[in-house]
Structures are given as C-alpha cells and as structure tokens.
Amino acid sequence: MQINSRNFVLKKLSTTIGIAFSILISGCATSYSLDGERYENKGEFQAAADSKIAVALKNIQPYPAPLTERSLVFAIPSASTLTRAATERFVVLQKVQPIGPAKEILENIPTVNYKMTRVYGEAAAKRGIYKSVRIIDLDTLSASLQPSGNEDVLYYIEPSANSGQFFYATAKHGRQVFAFDKSQPGVSGKITGFLDALQAQAIRD
C-alpha cells in the first residue's frame, strides 16, 4: 500500500472522535494503536475499542431525574456509510481500488470510528440529561436534521474529507456548531467533555 493512502485514512478519521489512532504497516501485516496501546491485528483492535467503550459507559452515573423534559435525537453516519465514503475518497486520491492492507484498513477503521462516535449518544442516554435519547444511523454524510418543539437534535456530518462537525439544533435557538473539550485522555475523558457541553445546551432557557 502506498504511504499516501495511510495518511489519507488517518486524517479522515481523526476529525470525528479525537481518539489517537495510528496504523503500522510491515510487509503484508497491519497493526493498530489506540490511545498509545498497540494491537497486532484487527480483531484485537476491535475488541480493545469495545472494551474501552464498555468501561466508559459503566462509569457514567445517571441523574436521578432528567434535567429537561425535552428529548434528543442523536444522529451519525452509519458504519457502512463511513466505510463507503472512505473507500470512495481513497479511489479518488489513489486512482485504484483498495486491496490488501488498504482494503483491511478501509473496512476496519470506519467501524471503530463509528463505535467511538455512537458512544456519545449512548453516554447521553445513560446520563439521563434528556427525558429520552433516540440514536439514528444516517446513510449520508451531509444530512440536515430539524428539531421539533420538544425534541432537540444533535448530528454529525462530513460533506468532504476533514470537514466533519457536530451540529446542535433546537426549535427555540435554531442550529449551531456543537463543540466540546477533547483534551482529556481516552474514551472516558472525551465523553466527559461531551456530556458537559451537551448538558449546558440542554438546560439553556
């Protein structure tokens, strides 16, 4: 695999989650690193991501009652949508179909990227900021969701490579960019920053 294809994949994924990925390619073997820990194959890498997510969710303490009577729709591109987009961008960049390690990476990393993004919605549901949270998988990278009177929306879009962004919209305040602190390490640290920012939005007048 050409080195440019590896760089492309890494840049494409880093915009969504803020978790440290790296990929090491030696001959035909591909290994992965997640938050500084190395995994020798895609199975170990996927299992590590699942484990980190499970621990992060387990550590979330629910509120005794919702902070708002509104509900939340949390929408992100599905794993298959991310994989399709990454593959299409690879073909445009490299002028060839991915094979070997490149194909493995383009099938494997978007799945972890999806899980690491979906966990934000799962964390919001467990914390209980809203009366309810509905998680939706999108079949596009460029959706625009509309809120209703009692249902806010938080969604992620990436209309072009390295342009990914969360947006938060309410019937009262309209749409705005949703940003949160990603400086804390690990999945749990990112979730803490996300929940703090989401709570601030939810309890606005």
XYZ file of C-alpha atoms in Angstrom:
205
model
C 0.000 0.000 0.000
C 1.259 3.447 -0.797
C 2.073 5.699 2.145
C -0.346 8.382 0.912
C -3.292 6.050 1.362
C -2.377 5.505 5.010
C -2.143 9.228 5.667
C -5.496 9.769 3.990
C -7.239 7.243 6.202
C -5.761 8.682 9.384
C -6.717 12.272 8.529
C -10.212 11.261 7.555
C -10.830 9.526 10.882
C -9.232 11.970 13.259
C -11.885 14.644 12.718
C -14.721 12.702 14.306
C -13.595 11.314 17.614
C -10.364 12.890 18.802
C -9.049 9.459 19.860
C -5.443 8.688 18.949
C -5.223 6.177 16.092
C -2.130 5.026 14.318
C -1.522 2.266 11.818
C 1.720 0.394 11.317
C 2.294 -1.494 8.082
C 5.121 -4.000 7.730
C 5.060 -6.141 4.633
C 1.584 -7.629 4.430
C 0.848 -7.279 8.158
C -1.105 -4.391 9.634
C -1.094 -3.473 13.321
C -3.003 -0.735 15.096
C -2.507 1.618 18.001
C -5.348 3.083 20.061
C -4.542 5.652 22.752
C -0.910 4.574 22.771
C -1.567 0.831 23.048
C -0.579 -1.420 20.165
C -2.719 -4.244 18.765
C -1.343 -6.793 16.343
C -4.461 -7.402 14.289
C -7.910 -6.018 13.569
C -9.603 -8.444 15.957
C -7.564 -7.233 18.916
C -8.110 -3.640 17.833
C -11.897 -4.020 17.599
C -12.008 -5.832 20.949
C -9.946 -3.088 22.589
C -12.289 -0.413 21.266
C -15.310 -2.360 22.541
C -13.678 -2.774 25.944
C -12.810 0.908 26.279
C -16.361 1.859 25.324
C -17.878 -0.597 27.805
C -15.719 0.717 30.656
C -16.530 4.331 29.805
C -20.271 3.665 29.782
C -20.102 1.650 33.002
C -18.512 4.603 34.790
C -21.296 7.048 33.890
C -23.544 7.871 36.822
C -27.163 8.544 35.773
C -29.041 11.526 37.123
C -31.973 10.666 39.395
C -34.279 12.584 37.053
C -33.919 14.249 33.627
C -32.692 17.835 33.611
C -35.157 18.697 30.833
C -38.477 17.337 29.633
C -37.266 17.584 26.052
C -35.968 14.594 24.113
C -32.844 14.312 21.975
C -32.217 12.793 18.562
C -28.552 11.831 18.171
C -27.701 11.054 14.547
C -24.428 9.964 12.949
C -23.407 8.290 9.684
C -23.646 4.510 9.885
C -20.568 2.306 9.825
C -21.346 1.269 6.260
C -21.715 4.910 5.213
C -18.325 5.774 6.712
C -16.736 2.766 5.030
C -18.260 3.634 1.671
C -17.135 7.261 1.911
C -13.609 6.340 2.977
C -13.316 3.870 0.106
C -14.624 6.385 -2.430
C -12.180 9.019 -1.219
C -9.343 6.510 -1.374
C -10.171 5.704 -5.004
C -10.306 9.389 -5.925
C -6.966 10.009 -4.230
C -5.085 6.884 -5.310
C -6.787 6.153 -8.671
C -7.049 2.443 -7.766
C -9.369 0.192 -5.797
C -8.044 -0.692 -2.318
C -6.544 -4.156 -1.898
C -4.575 -5.909 0.826
C -3.775 -3.770 3.892
C -5.526 -0.749 2.394
C -8.774 -2.685 1.998
C -8.486 -4.036 5.540
C -7.956 -0.565 6.959
C -10.851 0.927 4.993
C -13.173 -1.810 6.257
C -11.882 -1.898 9.824
C -11.160 1.655 10.963
C -14.531 3.190 9.997
C -16.218 0.554 12.157
C -14.202 1.644 15.191
C -14.754 5.273 14.256
C -18.496 4.632 14.194
C -18.449 2.908 17.586
C -16.365 5.690 19.112
C -18.841 8.275 17.867
C -22.028 6.375 18.689
C -20.858 6.034 22.288
C -21.529 9.751 22.765
C -25.227 9.150 22.144
C -25.186 6.080 24.371
C -23.499 8.124 27.096
C -26.140 10.849 26.805
C -28.893 8.257 27.154
C -27.305 6.724 30.252
C -26.577 10.066 31.952
C -30.261 10.990 31.668
C -29.904 14.648 30.771
C -32.954 14.349 28.496
C -36.254 12.606 29.003
C -35.204 10.234 26.230
C -32.474 9.843 23.613
C -33.072 8.335 20.187
C -29.972 7.250 18.233
C -30.232 7.239 14.439
C -27.816 5.871 11.831
C -27.653 8.029 8.713
C -26.997 6.754 5.188
C -25.356 10.041 4.210
C -22.531 12.322 5.343
C -24.405 15.542 4.616
C -27.769 15.431 6.402
C -29.541 18.388 7.979
C -31.934 17.356 10.744
C -34.686 19.620 12.016
C -35.803 19.876 15.658
C -39.387 19.941 16.868
C -40.958 21.722 19.817
C -39.935 19.113 22.373
C -37.150 17.278 20.561
C -33.645 18.671 20.071
C -31.260 17.208 17.502
C -27.529 16.635 17.626
C -25.959 15.263 14.469
C -22.607 14.780 12.794
C -21.901 15.477 9.120
C -18.780 15.360 6.969
C -19.583 16.646 3.480
C -15.918 16.479 2.443
C -12.740 14.979 3.865
C -11.524 16.636 7.076
C -14.649 18.808 7.315
C -16.535 16.845 9.978
C -18.625 18.730 12.520
C -21.369 18.179 15.081
C -24.399 20.469 14.947
C -26.982 21.011 17.681
C -30.432 22.406 16.905
C -33.480 23.325 18.941
C -36.816 24.807 17.952
C -36.139 27.839 20.145
C -32.498 28.610 19.337
C -32.015 27.166 15.860
C -28.866 25.416 14.644
C -25.335 26.000 15.879
C -21.965 24.274 15.820
C -21.584 21.870 18.728
C -18.046 21.733 20.081
C -16.738 20.085 23.214
C -13.475 19.610 25.093
C -11.485 16.677 23.657
C -8.299 17.402 25.591
C -8.865 14.797 28.289
C -7.279 11.419 27.513
C -9.102 8.289 26.485
C -12.704 7.488 25.687
C -13.932 8.378 29.181
C -12.209 11.758 29.017
C -13.787 12.606 25.658
C -17.210 11.542 26.943
C -16.848 13.790 30.000
C -16.208 16.790 27.763
C -19.100 15.835 25.508
C -21.609 15.432 28.345
C -20.590 18.728 29.954
C -21.186 20.577 26.684
C -24.446 18.752 25.987
C -25.793 19.489 29.435
C -25.041 23.184 29.024
C -27.114 23.189 25.834
C -29.953 21.169 27.314
C -30.578 23.446 30.292
C -30.487 26.750 28.391
C -33.605 28.890 28.685
